[in-house]
Coordinates of C-alpha atoms in Angstrom, one line a residue:
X243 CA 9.2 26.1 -5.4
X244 CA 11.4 28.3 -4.0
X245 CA 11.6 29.7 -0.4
X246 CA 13.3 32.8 -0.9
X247 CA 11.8 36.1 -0.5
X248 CA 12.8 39.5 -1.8
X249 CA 14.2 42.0 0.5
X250 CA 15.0 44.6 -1.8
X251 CA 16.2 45.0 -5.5
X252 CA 19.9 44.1 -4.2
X253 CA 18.8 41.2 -1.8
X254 CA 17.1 38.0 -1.0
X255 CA 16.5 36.4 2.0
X256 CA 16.1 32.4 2.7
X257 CA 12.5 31.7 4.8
X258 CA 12.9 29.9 8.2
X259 CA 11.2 28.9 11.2
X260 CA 11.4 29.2 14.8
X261 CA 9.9 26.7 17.1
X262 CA 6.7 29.2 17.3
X263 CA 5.8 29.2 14.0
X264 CA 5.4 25.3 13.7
X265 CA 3.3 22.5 15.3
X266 CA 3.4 18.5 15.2
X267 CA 1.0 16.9 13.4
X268 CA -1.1 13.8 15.7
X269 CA -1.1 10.9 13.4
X270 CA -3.8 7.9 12.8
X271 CA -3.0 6.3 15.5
X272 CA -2.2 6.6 19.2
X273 CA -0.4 4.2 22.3
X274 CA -0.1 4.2 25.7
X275 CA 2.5 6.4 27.0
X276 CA 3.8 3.2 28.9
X277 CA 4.6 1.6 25.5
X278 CA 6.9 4.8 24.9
X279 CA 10.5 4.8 25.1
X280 CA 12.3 8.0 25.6
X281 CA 16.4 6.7 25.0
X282 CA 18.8 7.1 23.1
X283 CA 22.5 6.1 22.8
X284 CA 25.9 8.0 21.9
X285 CA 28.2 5.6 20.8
X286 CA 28.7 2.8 23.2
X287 CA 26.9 4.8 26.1
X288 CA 23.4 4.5 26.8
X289 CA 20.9 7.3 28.4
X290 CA 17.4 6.7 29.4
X291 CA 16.2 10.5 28.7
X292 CA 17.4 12.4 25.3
X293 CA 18.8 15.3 28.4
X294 CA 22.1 16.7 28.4
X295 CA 23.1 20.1 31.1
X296 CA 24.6 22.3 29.1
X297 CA 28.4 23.1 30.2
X298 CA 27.1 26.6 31.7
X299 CA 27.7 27.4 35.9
X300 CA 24.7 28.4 36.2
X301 CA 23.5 24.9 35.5
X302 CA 25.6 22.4 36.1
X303 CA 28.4 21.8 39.0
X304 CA 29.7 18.4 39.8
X305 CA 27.3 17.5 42.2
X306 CA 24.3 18.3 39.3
X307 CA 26.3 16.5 36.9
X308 CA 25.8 13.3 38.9
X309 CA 22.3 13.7 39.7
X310 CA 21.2 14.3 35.9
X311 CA 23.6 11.3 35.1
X312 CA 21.4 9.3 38.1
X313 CA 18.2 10.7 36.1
X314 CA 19.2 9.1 33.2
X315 CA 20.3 12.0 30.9
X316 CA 24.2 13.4 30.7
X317 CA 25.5 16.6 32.3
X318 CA 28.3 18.5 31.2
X319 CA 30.8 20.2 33.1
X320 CA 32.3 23.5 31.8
X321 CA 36.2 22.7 32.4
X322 CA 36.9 26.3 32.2
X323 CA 34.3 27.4 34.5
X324 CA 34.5 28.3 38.8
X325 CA 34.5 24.7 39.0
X326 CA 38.4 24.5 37.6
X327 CA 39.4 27.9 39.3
X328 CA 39.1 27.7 42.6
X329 CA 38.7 24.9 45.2
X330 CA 35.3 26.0 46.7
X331 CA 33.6 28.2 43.9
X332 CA 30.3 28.2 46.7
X333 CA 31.3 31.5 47.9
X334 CA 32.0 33.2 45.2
X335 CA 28.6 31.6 43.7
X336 CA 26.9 32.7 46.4
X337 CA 28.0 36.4 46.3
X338 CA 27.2 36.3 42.6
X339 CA 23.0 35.9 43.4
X340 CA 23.5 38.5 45.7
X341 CA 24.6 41.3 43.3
X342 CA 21.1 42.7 41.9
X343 CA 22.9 45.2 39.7
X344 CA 23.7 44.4 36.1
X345 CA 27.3 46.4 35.6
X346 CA 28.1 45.4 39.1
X347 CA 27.6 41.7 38.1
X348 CA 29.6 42.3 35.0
X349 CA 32.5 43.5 36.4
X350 CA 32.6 41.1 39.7
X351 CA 32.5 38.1 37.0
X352 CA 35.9 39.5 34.6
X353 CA 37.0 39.5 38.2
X354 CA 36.2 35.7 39.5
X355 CA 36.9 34.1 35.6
X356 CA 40.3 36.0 36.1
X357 CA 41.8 33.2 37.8
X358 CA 44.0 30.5 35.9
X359 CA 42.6 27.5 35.4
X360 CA 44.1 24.6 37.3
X361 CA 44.8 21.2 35.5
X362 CA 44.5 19.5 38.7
X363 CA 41.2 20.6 39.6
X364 CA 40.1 19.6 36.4
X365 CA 41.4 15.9 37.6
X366 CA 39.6 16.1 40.2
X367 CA 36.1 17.3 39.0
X368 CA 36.1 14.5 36.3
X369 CA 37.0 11.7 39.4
X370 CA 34.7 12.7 41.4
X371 CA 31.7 12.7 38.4
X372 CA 33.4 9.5 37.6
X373 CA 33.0 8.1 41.4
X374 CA 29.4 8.4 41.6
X375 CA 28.9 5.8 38.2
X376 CA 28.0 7.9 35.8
X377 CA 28.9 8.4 32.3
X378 CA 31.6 12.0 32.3
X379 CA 31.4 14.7 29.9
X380 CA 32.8 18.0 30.0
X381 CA 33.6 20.7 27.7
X382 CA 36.0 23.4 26.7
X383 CA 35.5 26.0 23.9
X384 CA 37.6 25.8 21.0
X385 CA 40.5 28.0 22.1
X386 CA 41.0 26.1 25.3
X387 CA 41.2 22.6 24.1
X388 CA 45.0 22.9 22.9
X389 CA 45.9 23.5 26.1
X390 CA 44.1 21.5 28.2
X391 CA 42.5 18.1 26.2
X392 CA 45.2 15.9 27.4
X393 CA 44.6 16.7 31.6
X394 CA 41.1 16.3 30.7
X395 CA 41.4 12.8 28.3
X396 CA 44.2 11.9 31.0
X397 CA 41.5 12.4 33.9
X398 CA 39.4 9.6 32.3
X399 CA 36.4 11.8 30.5
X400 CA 34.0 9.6 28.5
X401 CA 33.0 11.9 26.2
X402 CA 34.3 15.3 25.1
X403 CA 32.8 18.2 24.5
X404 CA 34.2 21.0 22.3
X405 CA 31.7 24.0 22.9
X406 CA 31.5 27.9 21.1
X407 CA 28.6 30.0 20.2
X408 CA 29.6 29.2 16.6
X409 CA 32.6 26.0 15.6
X410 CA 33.7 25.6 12.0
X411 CA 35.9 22.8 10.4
X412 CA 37.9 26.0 8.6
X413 CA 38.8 28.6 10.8
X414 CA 41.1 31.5 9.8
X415 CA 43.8 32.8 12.4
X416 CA 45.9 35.3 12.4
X417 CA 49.8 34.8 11.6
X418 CA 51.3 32.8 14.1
X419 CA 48.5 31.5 15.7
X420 CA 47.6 28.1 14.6
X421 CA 43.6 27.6 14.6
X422 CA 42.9 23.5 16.4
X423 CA 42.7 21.3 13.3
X424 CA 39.3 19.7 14.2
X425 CA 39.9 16.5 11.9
X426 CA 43.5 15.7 13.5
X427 CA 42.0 16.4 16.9
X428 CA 39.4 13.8 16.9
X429 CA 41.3 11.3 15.0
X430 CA 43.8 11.2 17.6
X431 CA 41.3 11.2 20.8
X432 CA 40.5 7.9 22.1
X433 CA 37.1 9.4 22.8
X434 CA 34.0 10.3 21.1
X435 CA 33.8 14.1 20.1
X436 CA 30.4 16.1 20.7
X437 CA 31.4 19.3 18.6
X438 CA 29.1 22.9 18.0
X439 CA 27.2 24.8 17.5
X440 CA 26.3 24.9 13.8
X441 CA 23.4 25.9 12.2
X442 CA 23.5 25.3 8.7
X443 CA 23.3 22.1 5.8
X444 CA 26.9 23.2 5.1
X445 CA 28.8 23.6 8.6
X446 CA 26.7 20.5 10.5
X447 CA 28.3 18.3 7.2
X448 CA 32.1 20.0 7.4
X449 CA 31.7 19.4 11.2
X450 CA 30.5 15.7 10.3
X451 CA 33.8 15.0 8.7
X452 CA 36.3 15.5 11.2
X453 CA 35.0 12.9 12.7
X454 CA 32.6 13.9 15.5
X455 CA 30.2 11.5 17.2
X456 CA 27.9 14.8 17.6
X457 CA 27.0 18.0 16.7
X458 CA 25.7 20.8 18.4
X459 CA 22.9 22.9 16.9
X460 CA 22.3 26.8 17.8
X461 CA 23.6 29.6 18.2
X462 CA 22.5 32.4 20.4
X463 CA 19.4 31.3 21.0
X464 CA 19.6 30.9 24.5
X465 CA 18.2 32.9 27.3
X466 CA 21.2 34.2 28.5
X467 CA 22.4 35.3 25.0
X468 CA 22.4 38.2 23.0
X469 CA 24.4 37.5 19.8
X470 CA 21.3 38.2 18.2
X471 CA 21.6 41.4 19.4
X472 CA 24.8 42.4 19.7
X473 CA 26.3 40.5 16.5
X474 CA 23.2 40.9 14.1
X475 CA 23.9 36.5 13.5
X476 CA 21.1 34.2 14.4
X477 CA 19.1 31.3 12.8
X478 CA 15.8 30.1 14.0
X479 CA 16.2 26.5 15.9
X480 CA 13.3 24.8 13.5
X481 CA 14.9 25.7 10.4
X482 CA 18.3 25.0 12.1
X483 CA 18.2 21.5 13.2
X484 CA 15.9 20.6 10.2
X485 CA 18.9 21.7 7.8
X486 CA 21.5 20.1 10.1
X487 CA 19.4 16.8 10.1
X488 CA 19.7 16.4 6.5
X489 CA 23.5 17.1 6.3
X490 CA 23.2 13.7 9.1
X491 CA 20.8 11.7 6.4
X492 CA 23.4 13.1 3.5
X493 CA 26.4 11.9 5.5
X494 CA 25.7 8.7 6.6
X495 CA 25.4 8.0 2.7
X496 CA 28.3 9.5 1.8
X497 CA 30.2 7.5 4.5
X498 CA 28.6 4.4 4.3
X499 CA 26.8 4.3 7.4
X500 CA 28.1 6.2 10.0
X501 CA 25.6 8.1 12.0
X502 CA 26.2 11.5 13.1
X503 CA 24.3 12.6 16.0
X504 CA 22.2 15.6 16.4
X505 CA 21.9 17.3 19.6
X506 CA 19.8 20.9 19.8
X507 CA 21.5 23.2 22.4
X508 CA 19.5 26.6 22.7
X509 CA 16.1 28.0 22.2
X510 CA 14.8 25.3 24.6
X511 CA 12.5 26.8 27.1
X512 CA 9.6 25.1 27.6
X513 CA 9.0 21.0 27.2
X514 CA 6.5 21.5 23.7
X515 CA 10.1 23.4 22.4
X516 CA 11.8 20.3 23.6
X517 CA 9.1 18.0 21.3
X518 CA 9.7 20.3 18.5
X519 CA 13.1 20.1 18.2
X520 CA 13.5 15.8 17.9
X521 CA 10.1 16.4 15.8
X522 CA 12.3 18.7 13.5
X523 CA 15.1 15.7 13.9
X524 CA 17.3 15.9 16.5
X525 CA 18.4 13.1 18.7
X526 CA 18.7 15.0 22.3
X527 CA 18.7 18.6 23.3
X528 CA 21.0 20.2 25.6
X529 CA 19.2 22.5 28.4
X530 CA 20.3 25.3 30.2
X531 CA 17.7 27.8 31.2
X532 CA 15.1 24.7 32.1
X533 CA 17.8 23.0 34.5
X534 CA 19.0 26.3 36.1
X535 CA 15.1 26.7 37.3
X536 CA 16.1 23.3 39.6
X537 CA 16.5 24.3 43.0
X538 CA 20.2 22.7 43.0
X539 CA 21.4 24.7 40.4
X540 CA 24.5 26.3 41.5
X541 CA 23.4 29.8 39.5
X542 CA 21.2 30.1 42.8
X543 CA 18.4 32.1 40.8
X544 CA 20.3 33.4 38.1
X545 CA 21.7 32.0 34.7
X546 CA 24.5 32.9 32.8
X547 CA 26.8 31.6 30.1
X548 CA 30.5 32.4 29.6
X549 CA 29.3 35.2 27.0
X550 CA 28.3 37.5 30.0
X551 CA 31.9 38.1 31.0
X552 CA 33.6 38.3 27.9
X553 CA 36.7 41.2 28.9
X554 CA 35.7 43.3 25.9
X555 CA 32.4 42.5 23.8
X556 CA 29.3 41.5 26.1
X557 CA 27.4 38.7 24.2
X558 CA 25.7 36.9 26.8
X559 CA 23.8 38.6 30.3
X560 CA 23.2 37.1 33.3
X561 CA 19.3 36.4 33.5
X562 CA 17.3 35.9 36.2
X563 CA 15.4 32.2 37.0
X564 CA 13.2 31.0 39.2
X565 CA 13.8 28.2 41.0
X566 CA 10.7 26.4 41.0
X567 CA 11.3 22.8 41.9
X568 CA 13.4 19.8 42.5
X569 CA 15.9 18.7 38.8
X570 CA 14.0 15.6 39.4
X571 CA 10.2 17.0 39.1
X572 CA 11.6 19.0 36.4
X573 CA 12.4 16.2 34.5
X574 CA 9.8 13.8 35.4
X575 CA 6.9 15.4 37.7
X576 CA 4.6 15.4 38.9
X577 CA 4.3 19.0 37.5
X578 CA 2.6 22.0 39.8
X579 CA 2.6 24.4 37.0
X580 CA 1.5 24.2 33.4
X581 CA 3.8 26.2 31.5
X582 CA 6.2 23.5 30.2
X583 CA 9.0 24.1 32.7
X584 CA 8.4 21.2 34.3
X585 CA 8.0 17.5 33.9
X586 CA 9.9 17.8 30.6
X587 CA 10.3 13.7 30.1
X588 CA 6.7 13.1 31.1
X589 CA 5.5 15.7 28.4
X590 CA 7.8 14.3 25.4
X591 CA 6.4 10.6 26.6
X592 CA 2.6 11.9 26.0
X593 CA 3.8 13.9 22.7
X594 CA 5.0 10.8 21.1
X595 CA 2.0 8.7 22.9
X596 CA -0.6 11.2 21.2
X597 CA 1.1 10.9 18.0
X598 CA 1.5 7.5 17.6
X599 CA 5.1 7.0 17.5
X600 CA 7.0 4.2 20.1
X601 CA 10.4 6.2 20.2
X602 CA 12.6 9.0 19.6
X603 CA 14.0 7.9 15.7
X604 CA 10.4 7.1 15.0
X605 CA 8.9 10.4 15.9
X606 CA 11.4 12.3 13.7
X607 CA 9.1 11.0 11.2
X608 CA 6.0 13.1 12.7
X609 CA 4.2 15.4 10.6
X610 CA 4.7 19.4 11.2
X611 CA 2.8 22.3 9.9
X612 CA 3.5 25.7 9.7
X613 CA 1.2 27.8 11.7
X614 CA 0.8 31.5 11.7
X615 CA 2.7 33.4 14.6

């Protein structure tokens, strides 16, 4: 049967779902949440909670990095954020909360994200992640990682992140500029590759081979973004990660057995989201807006990507956030509030308890209905 419907006599339009139009399904049976386990690995590295930060300043610095890394889940430093421009970004962080007015914001940020980054500041954010004991990541966007993969590889970064609103396996440049060749990139890293966002069967499967331990899914669907807006593109996450988790199942036949993961990265506000999206088949989801809510997030009440100081076309805003609680009691409680913002892990233990399932592959078995929104 097909899911298309008719928009007018000239066009028809696919049916998809958002995370609000769907609900998981409890099974037969049920389990003890104790008898739940909640990790998941990424090649030869192992993470007790299915959490990555996203690479955002808002969200993560390096001292946030290491405390979600403590946690159990993986944060990801933006290598092309404050953190790489200036020595002490604090100040500048700080004066950031303090500007109430929009424009104002705007223009202070094309000021502050001005200045170069420095390849040894990047050196010495990864050591000092690196220091504490916890598994690095950090990210760059597509047209940064030319020019600075081999200070960051060099630095000693576990795993690499390669992060854009959208990232394709066939981009089209101008004359004279020559687009990064995804597929000789990763072959010749001696690390594993997390690359996105995608949102479709076809792009997640392109992205799949050149070679990349992960893919992102999403594209602005994030609180801070307005691509929706301001571009017209979007795809709701349900449908997204659903479409991108069979271009995983197709792959690892067509390869022979090499597994693809899928990691959801926008849309996530609330922990029943969070359920949703490794219901629809994802292995872990990267969080931005929920971490920023920690009281050690560096955004200091507000949350912003690097879309909200783009020097000519405005795709992201800075948002306010409140912060509400310790990035521990976030992640695993006790919660003071019922909302879903907080005790995210404890919440996707009892989701999978209730339904029956013992882990996180298991539950991407878990029945889902549509329900009206």
């Amino acid at each position: 049967m097909s899911n298309e419907i008719e928009i007018g006599h000239g066009k028809r339009a696919r049916r998809v779902y958002s995370f609000d139009e769907i609900g998981v399904v409890p099974s037969r049976r049920t389990r003890d949440p104790e008898l739940v386990s909640t990790s998941w690995s990424l090649d030869a590295y192992q993470f007790e909670i299915p959490v990555l930060g996203a690479p955002m300043d808002s969200v993560m610095s390096p001292a946030t990095a290491i405390e979600l890394g403590k946690l159990g889940g993986l944060g990801v430093l933006n290598l092309e954020g404050l953190w790489t421009r200036y020595a002490d970004p604090q100040p500048l962080l700080d004066e950031l909360a303090s500007l109430d007015n929009s424009k104002q914001a705007v223009q202070r940020m094309r000021e502050i994200y001005a200045e170069p980054i420095k390849s040894e500041l990047i050196t010495e954010r990864i050591a000092e992640i690196r220091a504490a004991g916890v598994t690095v990541a950090g990210s760059l966007s597509p047209h940064r990682t030319a020019e600075h993969y081999e200070t960051v590889v060099k630095a000693g970064v576990d795993l690499f992140v390669i992060r854009g609103n959208t990232v394709s396996a066939e981009h089209v440049a101008v004359e004279g500029k020559e687009p990064l060749n995804l597929k000789k990139f990763i072959y010749e890293l001696d690390v594993p590759v997390i690359v996105g966002g995608a949102a479709t069967y076809r792009s997640a499967l392109h992205l799949m081979r050149t070679g990349a331990a992960a893919v992102l899914v999403g594209f602005g669907g994030g609180a801070s973004s307005t691509t929706r807006a301001t571009l017209g593109i979007s795809q709701p996450m349900a449908t997204a990660i659903a479409d991108v988790a069979g271009a995983r199942s197709d792959y690892l036949d067509e390869s022979g057995g090499r597994y693809v993961h899928v990691i959801a990265d926008g849309g996530l506000g609330t922990s029943g989201e969070v359920v949703k999206a490794i219901a629809c088949g994802a292995d872990a989801v990267m969080l931005g807006s929920l971490l920023a809510r920690a009281a050690e997030a560096p955004g200091g009440g507000w949350h912003w990507g690097q879309e909200a100081h783009h020097d000519s076309l405005l795709r992201g805003q800075r948002v306010a956030v409140e912060q509400v609680a310790p990035l521990s009691e976030i992640l695993n409680g006790p919660s003071q509030i019922a909302d879903g913002t907080a005790n995210l892990i404890g919440a996707l233990r009892t989701a999978l308890a209730t339904t029956g399932y013992s882990d996180l592959k298991e539950f991407q078995r878990v029945g889902i209905v549509h329900t009206a929104k």
